[in-house]
PDB file of C-alpha atoms in Angstrom:
ATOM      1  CA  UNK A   1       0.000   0.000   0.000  1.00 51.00           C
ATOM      2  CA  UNK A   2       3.036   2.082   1.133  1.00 56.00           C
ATOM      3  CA  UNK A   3       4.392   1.629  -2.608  1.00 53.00           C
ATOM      4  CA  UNK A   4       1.001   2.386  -3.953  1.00 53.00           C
ATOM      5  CA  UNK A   5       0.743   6.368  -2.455  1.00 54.00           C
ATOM      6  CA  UNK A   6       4.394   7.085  -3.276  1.00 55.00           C
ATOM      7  CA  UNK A   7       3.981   6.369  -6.788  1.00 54.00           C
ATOM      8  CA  UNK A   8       0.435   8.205  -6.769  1.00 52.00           C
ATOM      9  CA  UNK A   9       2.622  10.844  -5.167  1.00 52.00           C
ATOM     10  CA  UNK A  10       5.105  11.070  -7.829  1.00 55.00           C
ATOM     11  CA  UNK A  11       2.636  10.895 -10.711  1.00 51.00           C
ATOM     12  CA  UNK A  12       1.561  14.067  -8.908  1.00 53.00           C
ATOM     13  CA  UNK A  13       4.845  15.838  -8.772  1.00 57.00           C
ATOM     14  CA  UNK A  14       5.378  14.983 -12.387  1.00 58.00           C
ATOM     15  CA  UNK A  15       2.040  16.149 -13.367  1.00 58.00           C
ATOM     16  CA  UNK A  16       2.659  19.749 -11.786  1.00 61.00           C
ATOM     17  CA  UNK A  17       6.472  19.289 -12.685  1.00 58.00           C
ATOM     18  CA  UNK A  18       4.473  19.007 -16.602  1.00 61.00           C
ATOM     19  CA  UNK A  19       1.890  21.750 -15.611  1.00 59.00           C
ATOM     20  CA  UNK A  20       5.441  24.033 -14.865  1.00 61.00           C
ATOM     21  CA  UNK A  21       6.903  23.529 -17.453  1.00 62.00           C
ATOM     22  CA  UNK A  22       3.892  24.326 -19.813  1.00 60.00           C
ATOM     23  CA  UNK A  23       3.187  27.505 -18.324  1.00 60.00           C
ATOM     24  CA  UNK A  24       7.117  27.791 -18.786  1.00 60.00           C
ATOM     25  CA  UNK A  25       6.875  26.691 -22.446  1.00 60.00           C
ATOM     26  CA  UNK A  26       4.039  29.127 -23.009  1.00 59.00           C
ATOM     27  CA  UNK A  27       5.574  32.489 -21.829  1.00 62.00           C
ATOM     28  CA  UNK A  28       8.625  31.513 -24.080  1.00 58.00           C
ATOM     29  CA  UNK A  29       6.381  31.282 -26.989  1.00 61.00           C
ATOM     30  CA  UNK A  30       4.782  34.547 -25.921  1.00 57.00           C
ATOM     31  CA  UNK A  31       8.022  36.237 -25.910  1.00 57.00           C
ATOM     32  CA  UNK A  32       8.994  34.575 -29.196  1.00 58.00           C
ATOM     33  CA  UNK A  33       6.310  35.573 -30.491  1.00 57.00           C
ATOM     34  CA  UNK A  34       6.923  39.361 -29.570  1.00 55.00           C
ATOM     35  CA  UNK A  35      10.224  39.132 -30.768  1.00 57.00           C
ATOM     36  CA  UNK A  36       9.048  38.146 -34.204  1.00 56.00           C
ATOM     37  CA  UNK A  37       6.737  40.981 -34.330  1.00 58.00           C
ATOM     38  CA  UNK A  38       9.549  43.076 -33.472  1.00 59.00           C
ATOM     39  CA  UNK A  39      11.528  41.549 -36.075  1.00 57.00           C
ATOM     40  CA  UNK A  40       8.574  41.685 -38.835  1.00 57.00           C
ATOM     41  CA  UNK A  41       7.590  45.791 -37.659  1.00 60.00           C
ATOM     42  CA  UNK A  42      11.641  46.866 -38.418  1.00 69.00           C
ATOM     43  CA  UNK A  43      11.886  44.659 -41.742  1.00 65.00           C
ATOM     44  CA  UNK A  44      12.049  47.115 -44.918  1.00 72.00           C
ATOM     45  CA  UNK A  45      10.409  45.795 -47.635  1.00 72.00           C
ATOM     46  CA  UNK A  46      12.871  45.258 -50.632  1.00 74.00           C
ATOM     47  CA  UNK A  47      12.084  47.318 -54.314  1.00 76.00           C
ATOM     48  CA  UNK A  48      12.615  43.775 -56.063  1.00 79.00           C
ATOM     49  CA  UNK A  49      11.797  41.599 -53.640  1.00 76.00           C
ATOM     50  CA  UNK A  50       8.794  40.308 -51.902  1.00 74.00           C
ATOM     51  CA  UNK A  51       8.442  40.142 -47.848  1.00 69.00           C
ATOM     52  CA  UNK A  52       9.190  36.154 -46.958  1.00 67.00           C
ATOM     53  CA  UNK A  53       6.593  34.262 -45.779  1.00 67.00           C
ATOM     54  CA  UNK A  54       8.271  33.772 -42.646  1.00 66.00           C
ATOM     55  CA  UNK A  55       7.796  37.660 -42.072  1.00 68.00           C
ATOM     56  CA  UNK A  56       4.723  38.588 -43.457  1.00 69.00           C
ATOM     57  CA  UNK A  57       1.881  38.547 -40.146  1.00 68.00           C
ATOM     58  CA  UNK A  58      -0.971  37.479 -42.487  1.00 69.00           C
ATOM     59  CA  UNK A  59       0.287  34.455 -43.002  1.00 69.00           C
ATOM     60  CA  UNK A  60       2.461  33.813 -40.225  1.00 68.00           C
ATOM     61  CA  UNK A  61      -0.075  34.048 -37.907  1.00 70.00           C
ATOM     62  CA  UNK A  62      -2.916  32.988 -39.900  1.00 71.00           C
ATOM     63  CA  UNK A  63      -1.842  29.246 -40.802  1.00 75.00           C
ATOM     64  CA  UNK A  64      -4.227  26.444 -41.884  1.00 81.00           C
ATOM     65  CA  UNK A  65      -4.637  23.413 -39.168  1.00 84.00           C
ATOM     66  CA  UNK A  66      -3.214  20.867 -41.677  1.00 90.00           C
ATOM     67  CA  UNK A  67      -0.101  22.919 -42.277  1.00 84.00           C
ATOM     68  CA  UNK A  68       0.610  22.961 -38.536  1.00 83.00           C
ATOM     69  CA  UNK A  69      -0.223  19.356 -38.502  1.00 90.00           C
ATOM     70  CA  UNK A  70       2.268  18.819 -41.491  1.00 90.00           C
ATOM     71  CA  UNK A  71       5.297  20.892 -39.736  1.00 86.00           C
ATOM     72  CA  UNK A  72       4.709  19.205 -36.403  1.00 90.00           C
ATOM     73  CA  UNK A  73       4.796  15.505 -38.373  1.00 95.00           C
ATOM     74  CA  UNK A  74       8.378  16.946 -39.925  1.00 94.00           C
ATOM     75  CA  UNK A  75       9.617  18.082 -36.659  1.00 93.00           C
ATOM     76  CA  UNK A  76       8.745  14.811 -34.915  1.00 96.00           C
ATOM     77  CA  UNK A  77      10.711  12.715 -37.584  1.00 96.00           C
ATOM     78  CA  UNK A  78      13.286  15.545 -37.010  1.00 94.00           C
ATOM     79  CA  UNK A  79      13.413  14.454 -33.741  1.00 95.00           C
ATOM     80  CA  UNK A  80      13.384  10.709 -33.868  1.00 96.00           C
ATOM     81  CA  UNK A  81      15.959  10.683 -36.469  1.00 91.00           C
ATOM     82  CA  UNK A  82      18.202  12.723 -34.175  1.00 92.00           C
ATOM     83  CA  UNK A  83      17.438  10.815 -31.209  1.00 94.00           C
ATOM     84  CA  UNK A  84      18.497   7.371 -33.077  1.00 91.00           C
ATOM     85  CA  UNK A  85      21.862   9.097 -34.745  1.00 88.00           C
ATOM     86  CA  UNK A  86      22.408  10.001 -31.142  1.00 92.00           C
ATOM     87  CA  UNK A  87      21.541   7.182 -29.686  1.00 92.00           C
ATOM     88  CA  UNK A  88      24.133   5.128 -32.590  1.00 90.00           C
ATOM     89  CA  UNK A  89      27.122   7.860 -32.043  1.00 90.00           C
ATOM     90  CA  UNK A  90      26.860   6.748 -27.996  1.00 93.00           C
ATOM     91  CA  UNK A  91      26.785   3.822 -28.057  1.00 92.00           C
ATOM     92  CA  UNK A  92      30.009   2.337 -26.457  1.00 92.00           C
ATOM     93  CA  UNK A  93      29.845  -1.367 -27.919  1.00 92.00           C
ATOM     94  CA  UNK A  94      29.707  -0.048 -31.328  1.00 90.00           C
ATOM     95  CA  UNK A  95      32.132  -1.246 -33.717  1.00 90.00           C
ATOM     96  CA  UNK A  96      30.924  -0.148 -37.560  1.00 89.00           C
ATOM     97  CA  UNK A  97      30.679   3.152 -38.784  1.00 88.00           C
ATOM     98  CA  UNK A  98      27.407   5.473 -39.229  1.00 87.00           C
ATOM     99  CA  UNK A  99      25.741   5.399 -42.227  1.00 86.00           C
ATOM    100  CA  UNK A 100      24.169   8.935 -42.856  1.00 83.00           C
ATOM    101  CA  UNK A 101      22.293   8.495 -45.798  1.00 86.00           C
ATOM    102  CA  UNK A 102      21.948  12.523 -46.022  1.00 86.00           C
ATOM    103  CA  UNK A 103      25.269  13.262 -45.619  1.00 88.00           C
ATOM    104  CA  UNK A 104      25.807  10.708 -48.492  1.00 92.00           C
ATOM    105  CA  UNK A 105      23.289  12.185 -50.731  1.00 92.00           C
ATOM    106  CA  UNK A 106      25.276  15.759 -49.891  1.00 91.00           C
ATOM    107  CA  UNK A 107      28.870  13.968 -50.626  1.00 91.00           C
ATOM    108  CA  UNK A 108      27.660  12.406 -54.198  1.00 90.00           C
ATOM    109  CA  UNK A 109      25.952  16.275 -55.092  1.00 87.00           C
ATOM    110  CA  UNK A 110      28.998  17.851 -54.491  1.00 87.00           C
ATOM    111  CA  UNK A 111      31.184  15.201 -56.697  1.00 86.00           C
ATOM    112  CA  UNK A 112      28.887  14.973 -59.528  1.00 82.00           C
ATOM    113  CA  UNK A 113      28.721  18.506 -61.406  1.00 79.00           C
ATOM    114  CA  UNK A 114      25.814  18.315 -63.692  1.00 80.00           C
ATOM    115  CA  UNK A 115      26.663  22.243 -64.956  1.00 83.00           C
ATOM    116  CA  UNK A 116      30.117  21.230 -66.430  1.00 84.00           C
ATOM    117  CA  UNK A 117      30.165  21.436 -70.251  1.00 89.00           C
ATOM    118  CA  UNK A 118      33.652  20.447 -72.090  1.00 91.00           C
ATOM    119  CA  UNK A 119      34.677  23.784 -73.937  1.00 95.00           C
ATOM    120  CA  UNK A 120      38.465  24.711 -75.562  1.00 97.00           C
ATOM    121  CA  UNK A 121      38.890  26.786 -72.364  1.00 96.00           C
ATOM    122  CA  UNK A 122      38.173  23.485 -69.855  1.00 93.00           C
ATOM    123  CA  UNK A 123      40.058  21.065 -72.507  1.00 95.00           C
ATOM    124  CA  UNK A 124      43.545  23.418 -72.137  1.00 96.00           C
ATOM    125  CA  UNK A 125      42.565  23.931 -68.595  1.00 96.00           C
ATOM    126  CA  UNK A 126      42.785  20.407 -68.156  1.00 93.00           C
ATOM    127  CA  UNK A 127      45.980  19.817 -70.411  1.00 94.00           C
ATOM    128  CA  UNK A 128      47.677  22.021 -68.587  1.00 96.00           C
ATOM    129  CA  UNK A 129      47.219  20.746 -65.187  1.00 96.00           C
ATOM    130  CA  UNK A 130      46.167  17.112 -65.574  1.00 94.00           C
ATOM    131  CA  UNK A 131      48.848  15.812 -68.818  1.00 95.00           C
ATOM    132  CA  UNK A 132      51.725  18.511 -69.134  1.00 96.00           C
ATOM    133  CA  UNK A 133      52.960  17.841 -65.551  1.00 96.00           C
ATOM    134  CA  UNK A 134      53.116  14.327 -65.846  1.00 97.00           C
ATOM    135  CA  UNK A 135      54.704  14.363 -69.355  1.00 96.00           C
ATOM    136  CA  UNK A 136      57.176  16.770 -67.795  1.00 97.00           C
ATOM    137  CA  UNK A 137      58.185  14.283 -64.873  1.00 97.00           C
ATOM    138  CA  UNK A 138      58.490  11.604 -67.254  1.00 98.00           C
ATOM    139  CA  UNK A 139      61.086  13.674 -69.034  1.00 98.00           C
ATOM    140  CA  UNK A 140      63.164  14.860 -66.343  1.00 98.00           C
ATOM    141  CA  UNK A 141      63.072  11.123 -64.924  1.00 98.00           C
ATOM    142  CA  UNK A 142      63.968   9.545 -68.121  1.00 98.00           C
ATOM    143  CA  UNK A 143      66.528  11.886 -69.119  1.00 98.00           C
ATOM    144  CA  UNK A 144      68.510  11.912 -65.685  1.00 96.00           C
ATOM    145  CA  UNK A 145      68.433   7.632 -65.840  1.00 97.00           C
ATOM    146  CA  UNK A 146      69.464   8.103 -69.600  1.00 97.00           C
ATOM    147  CA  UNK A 147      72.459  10.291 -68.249  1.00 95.00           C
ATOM    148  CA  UNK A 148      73.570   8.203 -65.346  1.00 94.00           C
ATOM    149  CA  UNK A 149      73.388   4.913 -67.847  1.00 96.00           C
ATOM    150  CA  UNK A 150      75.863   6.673 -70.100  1.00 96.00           C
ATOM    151  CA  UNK A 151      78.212   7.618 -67.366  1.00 95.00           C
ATOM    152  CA  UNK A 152      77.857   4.279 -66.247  1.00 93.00           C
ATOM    153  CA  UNK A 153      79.141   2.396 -69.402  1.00 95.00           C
ATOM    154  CA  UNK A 154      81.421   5.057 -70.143  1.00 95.00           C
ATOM    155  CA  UNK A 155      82.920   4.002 -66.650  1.00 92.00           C
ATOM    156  CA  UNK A 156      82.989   7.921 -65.465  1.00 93.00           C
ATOM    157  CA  UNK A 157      80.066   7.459 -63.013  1.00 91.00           C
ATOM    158  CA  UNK A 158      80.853   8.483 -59.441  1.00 88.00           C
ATOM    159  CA  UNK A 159      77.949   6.599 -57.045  1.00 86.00           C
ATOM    160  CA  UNK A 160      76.927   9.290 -53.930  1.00 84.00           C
ATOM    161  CA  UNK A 161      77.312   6.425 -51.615  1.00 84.00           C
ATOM    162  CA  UNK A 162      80.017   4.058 -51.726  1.00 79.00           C
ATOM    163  CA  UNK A 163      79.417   0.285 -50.513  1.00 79.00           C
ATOM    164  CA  UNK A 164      82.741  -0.243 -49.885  1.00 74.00           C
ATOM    165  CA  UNK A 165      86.142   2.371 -49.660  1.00 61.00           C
TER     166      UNK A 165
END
C-alpha cells in the first residue's frame, strides 16, 4: 500500500512538474512571439523583392490546421531521427561506422557537377594541369636515368654512396 501512495505521489509531482513547465513553455512562446513581431515591424520591404513568408503577419499568424499538422509531423521525424543518430554515435559497444544516408546524398551532389560542359577553355585547362605535368616528370626522370646509364658504361660514373672504400 506504502508503494502504492508514493507512486500516486510522484505521478503528482510529475504532473505539476508538466503543468510548470507548460506555463514555462508558453511564456517563451509569448516572448517569441513578440520578438518576431519586433523583427517583422523593423523589416524594410525590398524594391525587387517580396516580404518572406516567414515575415509577413498574415500568413504567419494565420496558418491552416493541416499545415501545422504537417510541420509538427516533420519536426517529430526531425526528432526521432536525431534521437536514433544520437543514440548510434553513444553507443560504447559499437564497432561499424554510421551510415548517414543525407550526408551521403550531400557527398555524391557535391562530386557529380551536372553544370560542367567540355569547352576549348576546360580542354587546355585540363591539359595544362592534368597531362603537361606528368609528361614533364616523365622527361626529367627519363633523361637523368638516360644520363647516369651513359656515365655508367662510359665508366665515369661516381655513385653518392660508396658500398665499400
Amino acid at each position: 500500500m506504502r508503494y502504492h501512495r508514493n507512486r500516486i505521489a510522484n505521478y503528482r509531482e510529475t504532473r505539476e512538474y508538466d503543468a510548470q513547465r507548460a506555463a514555462n513553455q508558453n511564456s517563451l512562446f509569448v516572448g517569441a512571439c513578440f520578438l518576431l513581431f519586433a523583427v517583422m515591424a523593423t523589416y524594410k520591404e525590398a524594391s525587387l523583392a517580396t516580404r518572406p513568408k516567414t515575415l509577413d503577419p498574415a500568413e504567419y499568424f494565420n496558418l491552416s490546421p493541416d499545415y501545422r499538422r504537417a510541420e509538427e509531423k516533420r519536426a517529430a521525424l526531425r526528432a526521432q531521427l536525431k534521437r536514433q543518430y544520437l543514440q548510434q554515435l553513444n553507443n560504447p559497444h559499437r564497432k561499424e561506422l554510421i551510415e548517414d544516408p543525407a550526408l551521403t546524398r550531400w557527398t555524391y551532389a557535391r562530386t557529380n557537377n551536372n553544370y560542367f560542359r567540355p569547352t576549348a577553355k576546360t580542354s587546355l585547362i585540363g591539359g595544362l594541369f592534368g597531362v603537361l605535368p606528368l609528361f614533364a616528370l616523365y622527361l626529367v626522370f627519363k633523361t637523368d636515368r638516360d644520363k647516369r646509364e651513359a656515365k655508367i658504361k662510359a665508366g665515369t660514373y661516381e655513385r653518392p654512396y660508396k658500398l665499400s672504400t
